[in-house]
Amino acid sequence: MKLKILASVTATVAVLAQFLLAAPVKAQNPDHVRQLLETKECEGCDLRNADLFKASLYRANLKGADLSGANLYEANLLEADLSGANLANANLVNAEMYGADLDSANLRNADLSNAFLGRANLTRADLRGAKLFNANLGEAYLLQANLSNADLRRSLLFRVNLSRANLSGADLSFADVRDTNLQNAILSNTRLPKAQLSGTNIDAANNVRQADLERANLRGTNLGPGVCVITTFPYCVFNNVE
C-alpha cells in the first residue's frame, strides 16, 4: 500500500514539475518597466520579457539594459541609446529605430522584420541569426558587426558601412546593397542572388568566391576577374590592368 502511495506522489510531483517548467517566466522588474515608461531613463535596467508593445521610447536611455525576450513590436525607439543592451530574442518587428545607438548591442536571434534602422549605429553589434527581412538599414553603421546566418532578404542596405562585418551564411536575396562599403567583410557562404550590388567594393570583401552571386546586379561596379567568373550577370566589368 505504501509503495502505491509513494508511486502516486512521485507521479504527481513529476506532472507538476513539467507544468512549472512549461509556464512562462516573467523575470523583468515591474518597477523598472514603470520607471522606463514614466522617465525614459532606465540605464542597466532589468526588462527581460517586458511587454513594451508600441511603447513611446523616443531618445530613451537604455544603455546596458537587459531587454532579452522583450516585446517591442512597433515601439518608437528613435535615437534611443541602446548601446551595450541585451536584445537577444526580442520582438522588434516594425520598430522605429532611426538613429538609435546599438553599439555592441546583443541582438542575437532578434526579430527586426520591417524595422526602420536608418542611420542607426550597429557597430560591433551581435546580430547572429537575427531576422531583418525587409528591414530598412539605409546609411547605417555596421562596422565589425556579426551578421552570420542573419535573414536580410529584401532588406535595404543602401550606403551602409559593412567594413569588417561578418556576413557568413547570411541571406541577402533581393537585398539593395548599392554603394555599400564591404571592405574586408566576410562573405563566406553568403547568399546574394538577385541582390543590387552596383557601386559596392565587393572585390575588397573576403571569401567572395564562396558567396552565391547568381544573377546579382553588378552594373557600374569595377570588379576583378575573380569575382566576374562566379556571377552570371552580364554587366560585370573587369578591372583595367596596367
mmCIF file of C-alpha atoms in Angstrom:
data_model
loop_
_atom_site.group_PDB
_atom_site.id
_atom_site.type_symbol
_atom_site.label_atom_id
_atom_site.label_comp_id
_atom_site.label_asym_id
_atom_site.label_seq_id
_atom_site.Cartn_x
_atom_site.Cartn_y
_atom_site.Cartn_z
ATOM 1 C CA MET A 1 0.000 0.000 0.000
ATOM 2 C CA LYS A 2 2.822 2.366 0.929
ATOM 3 C CA LEU A 3 4.518 1.664 -2.401
ATOM 4 C CA LYS A 4 1.354 2.606 -4.295
ATOM 5 C CA ILE A 5 1.030 5.892 -2.350
ATOM 6 C CA LEU A 6 4.707 6.693 -2.951
ATOM 7 C CA ALA A 7 4.333 5.967 -6.657
ATOM 8 C CA SER A 8 1.243 8.188 -6.828
ATOM 9 C CA VAL A 9 3.012 11.076 -5.062
ATOM 10 C CA THR A 10 6.058 10.704 -7.325
ATOM 11 C CA ALA A 11 3.877 10.794 -10.433
ATOM 12 C CA THR A 12 2.043 13.910 -9.168
ATOM 13 C CA VAL A 13 5.334 15.713 -8.464
ATOM 14 C CA ALA A 14 6.586 14.841 -11.941
ATOM 15 C CA VAL A 15 3.443 16.270 -13.566
ATOM 16 C CA LEU A 16 3.662 19.469 -11.508
ATOM 17 C CA ALA A 17 7.341 19.860 -12.363
ATOM 18 C CA GLN A 18 6.573 19.634 -16.076
ATOM 19 C CA PHE A 19 3.819 22.236 -15.692
ATOM 20 C CA LEU A 20 6.073 24.648 -13.819
ATOM 21 C CA LEU A 21 8.854 24.273 -16.382
ATOM 22 C CA ALA A 22 6.445 24.923 -19.237
ATOM 23 C CA ALA A 23 4.894 28.019 -17.617
ATOM 24 C CA PRO A 24 6.130 31.358 -18.991
ATOM 25 C CA VAL A 25 8.730 33.066 -16.839
ATOM 26 C CA LYS A 26 8.431 36.810 -16.379
ATOM 27 C CA ALA A 27 11.728 37.871 -14.885
ATOM 28 C CA GLN A 28 11.501 41.600 -15.585
ATOM 29 C CA ASN A 29 11.406 44.090 -12.747
ATOM 30 C CA PRO A 30 7.958 45.811 -12.871
ATOM 31 C CA ASP A 31 9.413 48.858 -11.128
ATOM 32 C CA HIS A 32 11.967 49.194 -13.912
ATOM 33 C CA VAL A 33 9.240 48.931 -16.556
ATOM 34 C CA ARG A 34 7.311 51.684 -14.805
ATOM 35 C CA GLN A 35 10.450 53.815 -14.488
ATOM 36 C CA LEU A 36 11.185 53.456 -18.195
ATOM 37 C CA LEU A 37 7.685 54.391 -19.336
ATOM 38 C CA GLU A 38 7.488 57.369 -16.970
ATOM 39 C CA THR A 39 11.000 58.823 -17.303
ATOM 40 C CA LYS A 40 12.603 57.133 -20.359
ATOM 41 C CA GLU A 41 15.682 56.739 -18.174
ATOM 42 C CA CYS A 42 16.492 53.118 -17.416
ATOM 43 C CA GLU A 43 20.201 52.524 -17.838
ATOM 44 C CA GLY A 44 21.163 48.972 -16.899
ATOM 45 C CA CYS A 45 17.562 48.041 -16.042
ATOM 46 C CA ASP A 46 16.134 44.520 -15.855
ATOM 47 C CA LEU A 47 13.473 44.493 -18.573
ATOM 48 C CA ARG A 48 13.606 40.837 -19.536
ATOM 49 C CA ASN A 49 10.420 39.678 -21.279
ATOM 50 C CA ALA A 50 8.850 43.101 -20.682
ATOM 51 C CA ASP A 51 5.719 43.926 -22.667
ATOM 52 C CA LEU A 52 6.572 47.224 -24.355
ATOM 53 C CA PHE A 53 4.139 46.831 -27.253
ATOM 54 C CA LYS A 54 4.058 50.109 -29.235
ATOM 55 C CA ALA A 55 5.848 51.891 -26.380
ATOM 56 C CA SER A 56 6.915 55.508 -26.927
ATOM 57 C CA LEU A 57 10.645 55.469 -26.108
ATOM 58 C CA TYR A 58 11.954 58.336 -28.204
ATOM 59 C CA ARG A 59 15.520 59.148 -27.116
ATOM 60 C CA ALA A 60 15.190 56.771 -24.150
ATOM 61 C CA ASN A 61 18.318 55.882 -22.196
ATOM 62 C CA LEU A 62 18.515 52.079 -22.202
ATOM 63 C CA LYS A 63 22.270 51.793 -22.168
ATOM 64 C CA GLY A 64 23.290 48.345 -20.927
ATOM 65 C CA ALA A 65 19.682 47.342 -20.199
ATOM 66 C CA ASP A 66 18.549 43.714 -20.362
ATOM 67 C CA LEU A 67 15.663 43.568 -22.849
ATOM 68 C CA SER A 68 16.112 39.946 -23.813
ATOM 69 C CA GLY A 69 12.834 38.418 -24.936
ATOM 70 C CA ALA A 70 11.036 41.775 -24.641
ATOM 71 C CA ASN A 71 8.062 42.629 -26.836
ATOM 72 C CA LEU A 72 8.917 45.896 -28.600
ATOM 73 C CA TYR A 73 6.580 45.434 -31.538
ATOM 74 C CA GLU A 74 6.140 48.793 -33.322
ATOM 75 C CA ALA A 75 7.937 50.553 -30.453
ATOM 76 C CA ASN A 76 9.236 54.077 -31.028
ATOM 77 C CA LEU A 77 12.978 53.859 -30.324
ATOM 78 C CA LEU A 78 14.051 56.800 -32.470
ATOM 79 C CA GLU A 79 17.512 57.990 -31.405
ATOM 80 C CA ALA A 80 17.347 55.773 -28.293
ATOM 81 C CA ASP A 81 20.580 54.801 -26.538
ATOM 82 C CA LEU A 82 20.705 51.001 -26.581
ATOM 83 C CA SER A 83 24.471 50.698 -26.594
ATOM 84 C CA GLY A 84 25.573 47.515 -24.856
ATOM 85 C CA ALA A 85 21.948 46.463 -24.341
ATOM 86 C CA ASN A 86 20.827 42.836 -24.442
ATOM 87 C CA LEU A 87 18.021 42.448 -27.006
ATOM 88 C CA ALA A 88 18.503 38.764 -27.717
ATOM 89 C CA ASN A 89 15.278 37.103 -28.911
ATOM 90 C CA ALA A 90 13.421 40.432 -28.651
ATOM 91 C CA ASN A 91 10.423 41.217 -30.864
ATOM 92 C CA LEU A 92 11.295 44.421 -32.750
ATOM 93 C CA VAL A 93 9.014 43.903 -35.726
ATOM 94 C CA ASN A 94 8.068 47.252 -37.329
ATOM 95 C CA ALA A 95 10.060 49.116 -34.660
ATOM 96 C CA GLU A 96 11.110 52.721 -35.408
ATOM 97 C CA MET A 97 14.844 52.840 -34.655
ATOM 98 C CA TYR A 98 16.153 55.621 -36.866
ATOM 99 C CA GLY A 99 19.415 56.997 -35.461
ATOM 100 C CA ALA A 100 19.396 54.603 -32.495
ATOM 101 C CA ASP A 101 22.722 53.786 -30.835
ATOM 102 C CA LEU A 102 23.131 49.986 -30.744
ATOM 103 C CA ASP A 103 26.897 49.916 -30.449
ATOM 104 C CA SER A 104 27.944 46.474 -29.134
ATOM 105 C CA ALA A 105 24.307 45.507 -28.500
ATOM 106 C CA ASN A 106 23.271 41.854 -28.378
ATOM 107 C CA LEU A 107 20.544 41.295 -30.985
ATOM 108 C CA ARG A 108 21.110 37.613 -31.434
ATOM 109 C CA ASN A 109 18.016 35.894 -32.880
ATOM 110 C CA ALA A 110 16.008 39.114 -32.501
ATOM 111 C CA ASP A 111 13.146 39.722 -34.941
ATOM 112 C CA LEU A 112 13.694 43.066 -36.698
ATOM 113 C CA SER A 113 11.497 42.352 -39.709
ATOM 114 C CA ASN A 114 10.301 45.579 -41.364
ATOM 115 C CA ALA A 115 12.127 47.642 -38.724
ATOM 116 C CA PHE A 116 13.401 51.121 -39.636
ATOM 117 C CA LEU A 117 17.094 51.305 -38.708
ATOM 118 C CA GLY A 118 18.199 54.111 -40.986
ATOM 119 C CA ARG A 119 21.443 55.728 -39.800
ATOM 120 C CA ALA A 120 21.467 53.518 -36.706
ATOM 121 C CA ASN A 121 24.821 52.758 -35.089
ATOM 122 C CA LEU A 122 25.232 48.969 -35.024
ATOM 123 C CA THR A 123 28.996 48.941 -34.735
ATOM 124 C CA ARG A 124 30.195 45.620 -33.275
ATOM 125 C CA ALA A 125 26.571 44.530 -32.710
ATOM 126 C CA ASP A 126 25.837 40.814 -32.408
ATOM 127 C CA LEU A 127 23.128 40.044 -34.991
ATOM 128 C CA ARG A 128 23.773 36.343 -35.391
ATOM 129 C CA GLY A 129 20.618 34.626 -36.588
ATOM 130 C CA ALA A 130 18.633 37.865 -36.456
ATOM 131 C CA LYS A 131 15.621 38.356 -38.719
ATOM 132 C CA LEU A 132 15.980 41.543 -40.761
ATOM 133 C CA PHE A 133 13.579 40.654 -43.548
ATOM 134 C CA ASN A 134 12.590 43.818 -45.441
ATOM 135 C CA ALA A 135 14.299 45.985 -42.804
ATOM 136 C CA ASN A 136 15.474 49.498 -43.703
ATOM 137 C CA LEU A 137 19.146 49.920 -42.764
ATOM 138 C CA GLY A 138 19.916 52.767 -45.130
ATOM 139 C CA GLU A 139 23.163 54.584 -44.228
ATOM 140 C CA ALA A 140 23.528 52.556 -41.022
ATOM 141 C CA TYR A 141 26.894 51.744 -39.435
ATOM 142 C CA LEU A 142 27.569 48.008 -39.164
ATOM 143 C CA LEU A 143 31.336 48.178 -38.815
ATOM 144 C CA GLN A 144 32.593 44.826 -37.412
ATOM 145 C CA ALA A 145 29.012 43.676 -36.801
ATOM 146 C CA ASN A 146 28.344 39.941 -36.676
ATOM 147 C CA LEU A 147 25.518 39.111 -39.100
ATOM 148 C CA SER A 148 26.319 35.453 -39.606
ATOM 149 C CA ASN A 149 23.245 33.430 -40.596
ATOM 150 C CA ALA A 150 21.067 36.555 -40.437
ATOM 151 C CA ASP A 151 17.967 36.863 -42.633
ATOM 152 C CA LEU A 152 18.457 40.039 -44.696
ATOM 153 C CA ARG A 153 16.190 39.144 -47.600
ATOM 154 C CA ARG A 154 14.763 42.187 -49.383
ATOM 155 C CA SER A 155 16.436 44.481 -46.852
ATOM 156 C CA LEU A 156 17.621 47.991 -47.726
ATOM 157 C CA LEU A 157 21.385 48.263 -47.169
ATOM 158 C CA PHE A 158 21.950 51.361 -49.279
ATOM 159 C CA ARG A 159 25.189 53.179 -48.395
ATOM 160 C CA VAL A 160 25.776 51.008 -45.319
ATOM 161 C CA ASN A 161 29.197 50.638 -43.735
ATOM 162 C CA LEU A 162 29.764 46.866 -43.518
ATOM 163 C CA SER A 163 33.522 47.110 -43.279
ATOM 164 C CA ARG A 164 34.915 44.019 -41.500
ATOM 165 C CA ALA A 165 31.401 42.751 -40.841
ATOM 166 C CA ASN A 166 30.774 39.012 -40.686
ATOM 167 C CA LEU A 167 28.086 38.031 -43.216
ATOM 168 C CA SER A 168 28.940 34.354 -43.385
ATOM 169 C CA GLY A 169 25.852 32.269 -44.069
ATOM 170 C CA ALA A 170 23.623 35.361 -44.232
ATOM 171 C CA ASP A 171 20.788 35.518 -46.763
ATOM 172 C CA LEU A 172 20.707 38.786 -48.755
ATOM 173 C CA SER A 173 18.489 37.571 -51.581
ATOM 174 C CA PHE A 174 16.911 40.530 -53.423
ATOM 175 C CA ALA A 175 18.594 42.963 -50.986
ATOM 176 C CA ASP A 176 19.529 46.507 -52.053
ATOM 177 C CA VAL A 177 23.238 46.791 -51.249
ATOM 178 C CA ARG A 178 24.080 49.673 -53.606
ATOM 179 C CA ASP A 179 27.020 51.955 -52.768
ATOM 180 C CA THR A 180 27.771 49.927 -49.649
ATOM 181 C CA ASN A 181 31.228 49.500 -48.113
ATOM 182 C CA LEU A 182 32.177 45.802 -47.999
ATOM 183 C CA GLN A 183 35.865 46.333 -47.314
ATOM 184 C CA ASN A 184 37.201 43.167 -45.628
ATOM 185 C CA ALA A 185 33.655 41.925 -44.965
ATOM 186 C CA ILE A 186 33.367 38.129 -44.669
ATOM 187 C CA LEU A 187 31.133 36.689 -47.406
ATOM 188 C CA SER A 188 31.703 33.002 -46.812
ATOM 189 C CA ASN A 189 28.551 31.140 -47.974
ATOM 190 C CA THR A 190 26.656 34.430 -48.114
ATOM 191 C CA ARG A 191 23.584 34.294 -50.348
ATOM 192 C CA LEU A 192 23.288 37.285 -52.714
ATOM 193 C CA PRO A 193 21.089 36.058 -55.591
ATOM 194 C CA LYS A 194 19.415 38.931 -57.448
ATOM 195 C CA ALA A 195 20.853 41.427 -54.965
ATOM 196 C CA GLN A 196 21.577 45.000 -56.108
ATOM 197 C CA LEU A 197 25.338 45.412 -55.672
ATOM 198 C CA SER A 198 26.137 48.277 -58.047
ATOM 199 C CA GLY A 199 28.630 50.768 -56.683
ATOM 200 C CA THR A 200 29.941 48.468 -53.949
ATOM 201 C CA ASN A 201 33.557 47.451 -53.391
ATOM 202 C CA ILE A 202 32.660 43.764 -53.177
ATOM 203 C CA ASP A 203 36.017 42.897 -54.736
ATOM 204 C CA ALA A 204 37.589 44.047 -51.445
ATOM 205 C CA ALA A 205 35.495 41.585 -49.384
ATOM 206 C CA ASN A 206 36.843 38.301 -48.033
ATOM 207 C CA ASN A 207 35.733 34.862 -49.291
ATOM 208 C CA VAL A 208 33.868 36.355 -52.293
ATOM 209 C CA ARG A 209 34.372 33.142 -54.259
ATOM 210 C CA GLN A 210 32.322 31.265 -51.657
ATOM 211 C CA ALA A 211 29.353 33.648 -51.972
ATOM 212 C CA ASP A 212 26.272 32.941 -54.072
ATOM 213 C CA LEU A 213 26.111 35.836 -56.560
ATOM 214 C CA GLU A 214 23.754 34.256 -59.065
ATOM 215 C CA ARG A 215 22.205 36.997 -61.242
ATOM 216 C CA ALA A 216 23.335 39.730 -58.856
ATOM 217 C CA ASN A 217 23.219 43.237 -60.319
ATOM 218 C CA LEU A 218 26.803 44.476 -60.522
ATOM 219 C CA ARG A 219 26.223 47.194 -63.108
ATOM 220 C CA GLY A 220 28.712 50.041 -62.709
ATOM 221 C CA THR A 221 30.861 48.097 -60.258
ATOM 222 C CA ASN A 222 34.503 47.789 -61.266
ATOM 223 C CA LEU A 223 35.493 44.220 -60.424
ATOM 224 C CA GLY A 224 38.363 41.861 -60.873
ATOM 225 C CA PRO A 225 38.042 38.680 -62.947
ATOM 226 C CA GLY A 226 37.950 36.601 -59.763
ATOM 227 C CA VAL A 227 34.507 37.997 -58.997
ATOM 228 C CA CYS A 228 33.184 38.086 -62.532
ATOM 229 C CA VAL A 229 33.661 34.386 -63.126
ATOM 230 C CA ILE A 230 31.315 33.472 -60.276
ATOM 231 C CA THR A 231 28.317 35.502 -61.422
ATOM 232 C CA THR A 232 26.085 35.131 -64.466
ATOM 233 C CA PHE A 233 25.207 38.811 -64.563
ATOM 234 C CA PRO A 234 26.239 40.274 -67.946
ATOM 235 C CA TYR A 235 27.332 43.705 -66.652
ATOM 236 C CA CYS A 236 30.310 42.524 -64.626
ATOM 237 C CA VAL A 237 33.269 44.748 -65.569
ATOM 238 C CA PHE A 238 36.895 43.696 -65.214
ATOM 239 C CA ASN A 239 39.380 45.994 -63.547
ATOM 240 C CA ASN A 240 41.828 47.510 -66.008
ATOM 241 C CA VAL A 241 45.275 46.003 -65.608
ATOM 242 C CA GLU A 242 48.190 48.352 -66.178
#
